[in-house]
Amino acid sequence: MQAFTTLTGQAIPFGAANVDTDVIIPARFLKTVSRAGLGAGAFATVRERADNVFDSNAGAPILIAGANFGCGSSREHAPWALADLGIRVVISPGFADIFAGNAFKNGLLLVTLPQDAIDRLMAVAADGQAITVDLENQVVTTPFQDRFEFAMDPFRKHCLTNGLDEIGLTLGMDAAIAAHEARAATERPWLAGAAGR
């Protein structure tokens, strides 16, 4: 998983509330076992309109959304599609719980801010100005001296800033696991199959 510290870039001023996972990646695009290429189907129904904010802000790494983003079914394809679209951060007044868990496990940073901050960031993004998301200091800033602090679970912050998914966390305990296995083989050799030899 790619580590996240600070990101400055254009933001997509989407702003819609109650966006469910079927809007993020419609079911017709889920006939794959690969994460690659899902970005092409991300927000397909929204992108059917010629003047949509996704195509006019292609490549923007930040998405500004409305409340209850990621509600609906629990498909992990939703954060996969966002990542394949190039999005690394979603800023919203709130996220659906299952989506938030899936996003975290896939290295997508979710920032929760109050609606007035979202409204301001929407205006800045619509003006084409870059936004900075600083995970280390837990703050979102703009070129206009706007500063919005956000809360972050310390464990999730540690994982995201160090690029650690569940496998990475386990591999980080390699020495402790090896020591435990060596001790168990000595103390309980029958577990290792030595008793039958």
Short mmCIF file of C-alpha atoms in Angstrom, two decimals:
data_model
loop_
_atom_site.label_atom_id
_atom_site.label_comp_id
_atom_site.label_asym_id
_atom_site.label_seq_id
_atom_site.Cartn_x
_atom_site.Cartn_y
_atom_site.Cartn_z
CA MET A 1 0.00 0.00 0.00
CA GLN A 2 1.31 3.46 -0.87
CA ALA A 3 2.18 5.61 2.15
CA PHE A 4 0.25 8.85 2.58
CA THR A 5 1.70 11.96 4.21
CA THR A 6 0.77 15.16 2.35
CA LEU A 7 -1.02 15.63 -0.96
CA THR A 8 -1.58 18.85 -2.89
CA GLY A 9 -3.74 18.73 -5.97
CA GLN A 10 -6.92 19.61 -7.78
CA ALA A 11 -10.17 18.46 -6.22
CA ILE A 12 -13.33 17.23 -7.86
CA PRO A 13 -16.23 19.39 -6.56
CA PHE A 14 -18.87 16.64 -6.58
CA GLY A 15 -20.75 17.48 -3.39
CA ALA A 16 -23.63 15.04 -3.80
CA ALA A 17 -25.03 13.47 -0.62
CA ASN A 18 -26.09 9.84 -0.09
CA VAL A 19 -23.94 8.55 -2.92
CA ASP A 20 -24.14 4.78 -2.74
CA THR A 21 -21.61 2.24 -3.91
CA ASP A 22 -23.70 1.48 -7.01
CA VAL A 23 -23.20 5.09 -8.11
CA ILE A 24 -19.47 4.87 -7.33
CA ILE A 25 -19.10 1.66 -9.39
CA PRO A 26 -22.27 0.29 -11.02
CA ALA A 27 -22.84 -3.47 -10.77
CA ARG A 28 -22.39 -3.99 -14.51
CA PHE A 29 -18.66 -3.25 -14.08
CA LEU A 30 -18.15 -5.88 -11.37
CA LYS A 31 -17.51 -8.80 -13.72
CA THR A 32 -13.79 -8.72 -13.05
CA VAL A 33 -11.45 -10.04 -10.40
CA SER A 34 -8.91 -7.33 -11.13
CA ARG A 35 -8.76 -3.86 -9.62
CA ALA A 36 -7.18 -2.46 -12.78
CA GLY A 37 -9.59 -0.74 -15.13
CA LEU A 38 -12.40 -0.15 -12.63
CA GLY A 39 -11.81 3.59 -12.85
CA ALA A 40 -13.31 3.56 -16.34
CA GLY A 41 -16.65 2.57 -14.79
CA ALA A 42 -16.45 4.82 -11.75
CA PHE A 43 -19.43 7.19 -11.55
CA ALA A 44 -20.54 5.93 -14.98
CA THR A 45 -24.09 7.25 -14.66
CA VAL A 46 -22.83 10.69 -13.62
CA ARG A 47 -20.20 10.71 -16.35
CA GLU A 48 -22.83 10.10 -19.05
CA ARG A 49 -23.52 13.84 -18.90
CA ALA A 50 -21.14 15.83 -21.07
CA ASP A 51 -20.52 18.52 -18.45
CA ASN A 52 -19.75 16.20 -15.51
CA VAL A 53 -17.16 17.19 -12.88
CA PHE A 54 -15.27 13.90 -13.14
CA ASP A 55 -14.21 14.20 -16.76
CA SER A 56 -13.59 17.95 -16.52
CA ASN A 57 -11.29 17.30 -13.53
CA ALA A 58 -9.70 14.09 -14.82
CA GLY A 59 -6.68 13.05 -12.81
CA ALA A 60 -7.62 15.09 -9.73
CA PRO A 61 -6.53 13.12 -6.63
CA ILE A 62 -9.09 14.61 -4.23
CA LEU A 63 -12.87 14.14 -4.26
CA ILE A 64 -15.18 16.44 -2.29
CA ALA A 65 -18.49 14.73 -1.58
CA GLY A 66 -21.66 15.24 0.41
CA ALA A 67 -22.80 13.47 3.55
CA ASN A 68 -23.21 9.68 3.83
CA PHE A 69 -20.78 8.94 1.01
CA GLY A 70 -20.41 5.23 0.22
CA CYS A 71 -23.74 4.05 1.58
CA GLY A 72 -25.48 1.00 0.11
CA SER A 73 -23.90 -2.37 -0.56
CA SER A 74 -20.56 -3.30 0.93
CA ARG A 75 -18.68 -3.84 -2.33
CA GLU A 76 -14.93 -3.40 -1.96
CA HIS A 77 -14.88 -2.49 -5.64
CA ALA A 78 -15.93 1.06 -4.67
CA PRO A 79 -12.58 2.10 -3.16
CA TRP A 80 -10.81 0.08 -5.88
CA ALA A 81 -12.63 2.12 -8.55
CA LEU A 82 -11.83 5.40 -6.80
CA ALA A 83 -8.15 4.47 -6.57
CA ASP A 84 -8.07 3.40 -10.22
CA LEU A 85 -9.62 6.76 -11.10
CA GLY A 86 -6.64 8.38 -9.35
CA ILE A 87 -8.43 9.51 -6.20
CA ARG A 88 -6.40 9.24 -3.00
CA VAL A 89 -8.56 11.36 -0.67
CA VAL A 90 -12.31 11.78 -0.22
CA ILE A 91 -13.51 14.72 1.90
CA SER A 92 -17.08 14.57 3.18
CA PRO A 93 -19.24 15.42 6.21
CA GLY A 94 -19.62 11.67 6.80
CA PHE A 95 -19.09 8.21 5.38
CA ALA A 96 -20.97 4.91 5.53
CA ASP A 97 -19.23 2.59 8.00
CA ILE A 98 -18.58 -0.38 5.71
CA PHE A 99 -17.29 1.86 2.94
CA ALA A 100 -14.99 3.59 5.45
CA GLY A 101 -13.53 0.24 6.51
CA ASN A 102 -13.00 -0.88 2.92
CA ALA A 103 -11.44 2.46 2.00
CA PHE A 104 -8.98 2.30 4.88
CA LYS A 105 -7.95 -1.27 4.03
CA ASN A 106 -7.17 -0.09 0.51
CA GLY A 107 -5.18 3.01 1.45
CA LEU A 108 -7.83 5.59 0.61
CA LEU A 109 -7.80 8.52 3.06
CA LEU A 110 -11.23 9.67 4.20
CA VAL A 111 -11.42 13.12 5.79
CA THR A 112 -14.53 14.14 7.70
CA LEU A 113 -15.23 17.88 7.89
CA PRO A 114 -18.35 19.90 8.77
CA GLN A 115 -20.66 21.04 5.97
CA ASP A 116 -19.47 24.67 6.05
CA ALA A 117 -15.90 23.49 5.40
CA ILE A 118 -17.16 21.27 2.57
CA ASP A 119 -18.99 24.24 1.04
CA ARG A 120 -15.80 26.33 1.16
CA LEU A 121 -13.68 23.55 -0.37
CA MET A 122 -16.30 23.05 -3.09
CA ALA A 123 -15.95 26.75 -4.01
CA VAL A 124 -12.14 26.56 -4.02
CA ALA A 125 -12.19 23.40 -6.16
CA ALA A 126 -14.75 24.88 -8.56
CA ASP A 127 -12.38 27.84 -8.98
CA GLY A 128 -9.66 25.41 -10.09
CA GLN A 129 -7.44 26.01 -7.07
CA ALA A 130 -5.41 23.22 -5.48
CA ILE A 131 -6.15 21.87 -2.01
CA THR A 132 -3.60 20.41 0.39
CA VAL A 133 -4.37 17.47 2.66
CA ASP A 134 -1.75 17.00 5.37
CA LEU A 135 -2.32 13.74 7.24
CA GLU A 136 0.63 14.17 9.58
CA ASN A 137 -0.80 17.44 10.95
CA GLN A 138 -4.41 16.44 10.24
CA VAL A 139 -5.31 19.59 8.36
CA VAL A 140 -6.77 20.58 4.98
CA THR A 141 -5.61 23.93 3.60
CA THR A 142 -6.20 26.12 0.55
CA PRO A 143 -4.18 28.89 -1.14
CA PHE A 144 -6.59 31.36 0.49
CA GLN A 145 -5.37 30.59 4.02
CA ASP A 146 -8.34 28.35 4.81
CA ARG A 147 -7.37 25.79 7.44
CA PHE A 148 -9.64 22.90 8.41
CA GLU A 149 -8.45 20.46 11.06
CA PHE A 150 -9.78 16.91 11.05
CA ALA A 151 -9.78 14.00 13.48
CA MET A 152 -8.13 10.70 12.64
CA ASP A 153 -7.96 7.41 14.50
CA PRO A 154 -4.29 7.01 15.60
CA PHE A 155 -4.05 3.40 14.38
CA ARG A 156 -5.43 4.26 10.95
CA LYS A 157 -3.14 7.28 10.75
CA HIS A 158 -0.13 5.07 11.58
CA CYS A 159 -1.10 2.55 8.91
CA LEU A 160 -1.76 5.15 6.22
CA THR A 161 1.38 7.22 6.86
CA ASN A 162 3.51 4.07 6.81
CA GLY A 163 1.76 2.37 3.90
CA LEU A 164 0.74 -0.63 6.00
CA ASP A 165 -2.16 -2.84 5.06
CA GLU A 166 -3.05 -5.98 7.05
CA ILE A 167 -0.31 -7.99 5.35
CA GLY A 168 2.24 -5.25 5.98
CA LEU A 169 1.28 -5.11 9.66
CA THR A 170 1.72 -8.88 9.96
CA LEU A 171 5.08 -8.83 8.17
CA GLY A 172 6.20 -6.12 10.58
CA MET A 173 5.84 -8.66 13.39
CA ASP A 174 8.01 -11.26 11.63
CA ALA A 175 10.63 -11.43 14.40
CA ALA A 176 8.01 -11.86 17.13
CA ILE A 177 6.21 -14.56 15.11
CA ALA A 178 9.46 -16.45 14.47
CA ALA A 179 10.41 -16.25 18.17
CA HIS A 180 6.98 -17.55 19.18
CA GLU A 181 7.17 -20.44 16.71
CA ALA A 182 10.67 -21.39 17.90
CA ARG A 183 9.57 -21.29 21.54
CA ALA A 184 6.43 -23.32 20.79
CA ALA A 185 8.46 -25.94 18.90
CA THR A 186 10.74 -26.32 21.93
CA GLU A 187 8.01 -26.27 24.60
CA ARG A 188 5.45 -28.32 22.67
CA PRO A 189 7.28 -30.38 20.04
CA TRP A 190 4.18 -32.44 19.30
CA LEU A 191 2.66 -29.35 17.67
CA ALA A 192 5.47 -29.31 15.16
CA GLY A 193 5.08 -33.03 14.43
CA ALA A 194 8.27 -34.06 16.28
CA ALA A 195 6.41 -36.50 18.58
CA GLY A 196 5.64 -38.91 15.75
CA ARG A 197 9.27 -39.16 14.62
#
